[in-house]
């Protein structure tokens, strides 16, 4: 959303300043320029490459499809599909981010050597858990997702995996105490709240791993570079030891 807004503001400014008009219809030209600006803004915000592509194509496709004069019911159907995919991101402030295979490989190495309980907060379509399930069959993995379509896809992908459990719901209601490792790929907005929850619930030796988003004003135990195309960084914390460090 931020990238779309930045792109729209940039294009609006250019249209007001340019002394000439483009050779293609103005709405399409503006949409193409807005898509390019939004994609560049998304790249600047370090969004995943597939998300940058969505920003690039979204507004041009809206303009092109609008010219087809489709029945209103199709627009309603498209809106409902998007709602079921992204659900209430306006409230959660957490978009749909998907973790790639290199991230899964590095994360598997961070799980304790002994079998343990791992949870993915906001598991999306379950790809990370599928990869972890095969690389660490000795562990039990739980994914929780509140968006209906990603949850359904995750459940379908993981339903035959004996060491993976997919739950529908709000991860804020999940007790993190049994977890040896908690993984989160959220956004900057909920990180302070997640830190407070993890401090209150996670055991002293349990590890909190945040993909890409550091917890403000908290020094991570380590930062692990995944080495993938998007330069993913995994921020690792021991929330259960935070209060002990303060008292000492």
XYZ file of C-alpha atoms in Angstrom:
248
model
C 0.000 0.000 0.000
C 2.787 2.428 0.860
C 4.467 1.746 -2.488
C 1.206 2.368 -4.374
C 0.673 5.664 -2.562
C 4.238 6.816 -3.205
C 3.918 5.875 -6.866
C 0.617 7.718 -7.195
C 1.992 10.885 -5.627
C 5.024 10.844 -7.904
C 2.957 10.393 -11.070
C 0.470 13.085 -10.049
C 3.348 15.512 -9.574
C 4.838 14.651 -12.963
C 1.522 15.080 -14.783
C 1.151 18.546 -13.317
C 4.677 19.566 -14.320
C 5.022 18.036 -17.798
C 4.314 20.491 -20.653
C 3.415 17.712 -23.109
C 1.000 14.821 -23.293
C 2.087 11.211 -23.982
C 1.259 9.543 -27.342
C -0.932 6.908 -25.660
C -4.197 7.569 -23.791
C -3.510 9.589 -20.667
C -5.125 7.143 -18.169
C -3.000 4.263 -19.476
C 0.154 6.386 -19.522
C -0.491 7.500 -15.956
C -1.150 3.893 -14.898
C 2.075 2.657 -16.507
C 4.071 5.422 -14.859
C 2.382 4.797 -11.515
C 3.104 1.068 -11.754
C 6.773 1.705 -12.488
C 7.043 4.223 -9.653
C 5.255 1.860 -7.251
C 7.574 -1.015 -8.195
C 10.628 1.183 -7.615
C 9.192 2.294 -4.273
C 8.564 -1.342 -3.328
C 12.156 -2.177 -4.218
C 13.352 0.728 -2.086
C 11.202 -0.643 0.757
C 12.893 -4.048 0.213
C 9.689 -5.852 -0.693
C 10.052 -9.349 -2.224
C 10.551 -9.451 -6.002
C 7.142 -11.022 -6.636
C 5.526 -8.200 -4.652
C 7.396 -5.646 -6.770
C 5.883 -7.291 -9.854
C 2.399 -6.922 -8.404
C 3.008 -3.214 -7.810
C 4.300 -2.853 -11.375
C 1.263 -4.448 -13.027
C -1.594 -3.617 -10.668
C -2.653 -0.165 -11.867
C -2.056 -0.778 -15.621
C -4.197 -3.915 -15.417
C -6.925 -2.000 -13.583
C -7.038 0.583 -16.393
C -6.976 -2.052 -19.155
C -9.646 -4.226 -17.551
C -11.807 -1.182 -16.878
C -11.846 -0.539 -20.622
C -13.429 -3.958 -21.212
C -16.682 -2.823 -19.531
C -17.033 -6.044 -17.565
C -20.155 -6.798 -15.506
C -20.016 -5.358 -11.964
C -20.345 -8.857 -10.499
C -16.853 -9.679 -11.748
C -15.411 -6.689 -9.896
C -17.181 -7.857 -6.758
C -15.792 -11.342 -7.259
C -12.273 -9.981 -7.676
C -12.640 -7.927 -4.519
C -13.833 -10.948 -2.547
C -10.895 -13.043 -3.768
C -8.420 -10.344 -2.735
C -10.165 -10.067 0.626
C -9.877 -13.814 1.204
C -6.181 -13.741 0.267
C -5.087 -10.699 2.260
C -7.929 -10.570 4.809
C -7.726 -7.639 7.268
C -4.233 -6.342 6.594
C -5.600 -2.884 7.381
C -5.922 -4.065 11.002
C -3.044 -6.529 11.312
C -0.636 -4.307 9.334
C 0.987 -7.546 8.161
C 0.987 -8.221 4.395
C 1.393 -11.642 2.824
C 5.124 -12.412 2.763
C 6.310 -15.842 1.635
C 9.597 -17.331 2.835
C 11.839 -18.883 0.178
C 13.827 -22.137 0.150
C 17.180 -20.573 1.109
C 15.517 -19.080 4.181
C 14.084 -22.479 5.103
C 17.529 -24.066 4.801
C 19.144 -21.493 7.093
C 16.255 -21.632 9.550
C 16.574 -25.416 9.785
C 20.166 -24.961 10.962
C 19.004 -22.608 13.736
C 16.638 -25.160 15.248
C 18.185 -26.893 18.297
C 19.921 -30.187 17.578
C 17.469 -32.083 19.768
C 13.894 -32.468 18.578
C 11.758 -29.460 19.368
C 8.565 -27.514 18.800
C 8.680 -24.768 16.142
C 5.925 -22.299 15.273
C 5.538 -20.070 12.207
C 3.494 -16.972 13.074
C 1.539 -16.154 9.932
C 2.544 -19.171 7.854
C 1.009 -17.962 4.579
C 0.631 -20.831 2.119
C 2.826 -23.184 4.146
C 5.865 -23.422 1.875
C 8.353 -22.839 4.683
C 6.814 -25.595 6.800
C 6.882 -28.057 3.903
C 10.613 -27.487 3.503
C 11.320 -27.639 7.239
C 9.274 -30.801 7.615
C 11.569 -32.729 5.284
C 14.838 -31.232 6.543
C 13.999 -31.685 10.257
C 11.664 -34.688 10.543
C 12.563 -34.951 14.243
C 10.755 -31.679 15.045
C 7.101 -30.726 15.224
C 5.991 -27.639 13.310
C 2.895 -25.519 13.775
C 1.774 -22.817 11.380
C -0.986 -20.363 12.171
C -2.670 -18.170 9.553
C -5.705 -15.872 9.687
C -6.273 -15.213 5.950
C -8.733 -17.823 4.593
C -7.211 -18.677 1.198
C -3.564 -18.865 2.354
C -4.707 -20.971 5.328
C -6.574 -23.356 3.018
C -3.570 -23.695 0.710
C -1.264 -24.304 3.675
C -3.607 -26.926 5.111
C -3.862 -28.725 1.760
C -0.085 -28.728 1.296
C 0.656 -29.964 4.808
C -2.283 -32.254 5.549
C -0.254 -35.440 4.947
C 2.840 -34.295 6.816
C 2.833 -36.020 10.196
C 5.019 -33.420 11.897
C 3.160 -30.315 10.666
C 0.007 -28.819 12.160
C -1.782 -25.941 10.404
C -4.179 -23.836 12.468
C -6.579 -21.092 11.484
C -6.714 -18.080 13.754
C -4.966 -15.163 15.397
C -1.382 -15.897 16.417
C -1.595 -13.288 19.177
C -3.786 -15.778 21.052
C -1.195 -18.563 20.758
C 0.874 -19.375 23.853
C 4.561 -19.400 22.872
C 5.846 -21.076 26.037
C 6.213 -24.615 24.581
C 8.184 -23.367 21.547
C 11.917 -23.902 21.132
C 11.895 -21.604 18.081
C 9.383 -18.981 16.959
C 9.623 -17.685 13.387
C 7.968 -14.491 12.178
C 7.950 -12.731 8.796
C 5.603 -9.865 9.602
C 6.265 -6.127 9.157
C 7.866 -3.367 11.236
C 4.538 -2.399 12.829
C 3.861 -5.392 15.158
C 7.474 -6.039 16.195
C 7.355 -4.166 19.548
C 4.169 -6.005 20.506
C 5.668 -9.333 19.426
C 8.717 -8.656 21.588
C 6.583 -8.047 24.668
C 4.588 -11.205 24.013
C 7.749 -13.256 23.485
C 9.357 -11.876 26.664
C 6.282 -12.834 28.670
C 5.819 -16.332 27.255
C 9.015 -17.817 25.791
C 11.459 -19.842 27.881
C 15.023 -18.688 28.541
C 16.649 -20.842 25.860
C 13.963 -20.389 23.189
C 14.884 -18.512 20.012
C 12.811 -15.845 18.266
C 13.737 -15.405 14.588
C 12.395 -12.438 12.632
C 12.778 -12.359 8.870
C 13.898 -8.905 7.615
C 12.384 -6.831 10.436
C 14.418 -6.061 13.535
C 12.850 -5.349 16.902
C 13.342 -1.650 17.689
C 15.878 -0.825 20.403
C 16.711 -4.486 21.036
C 20.128 -5.949 20.194
C 19.796 -9.338 18.463
C 21.900 -12.253 19.618
C 22.974 -12.663 16.009
C 21.984 -11.581 12.508
C 22.180 -14.358 9.932
C 22.521 -13.523 6.236
C 20.593 -16.002 4.099
C 22.553 -15.153 0.956
C 19.569 -15.122 -1.388
C 18.675 -12.657 -4.155
C 16.781 -10.313 -1.837
C 19.578 -10.218 0.752
C 17.386 -11.676 3.487
C 18.520 -11.100 7.063
C 17.312 -13.218 9.984
C 17.319 -11.397 13.328
C 17.716 -13.836 16.221
C 16.715 -13.041 19.813
C 16.416 -14.781 23.195
C 13.381 -12.999 24.673
C 13.321 -15.200 27.768
C 16.779 -13.952 28.737
C 15.981 -10.249 28.312
C 14.762 -9.644 31.857
C 17.644 -11.686 33.276
C 20.160 -9.504 31.385
C 18.555 -6.343 32.766
C 18.631 -7.552 36.379
C 22.246 -8.656 36.096
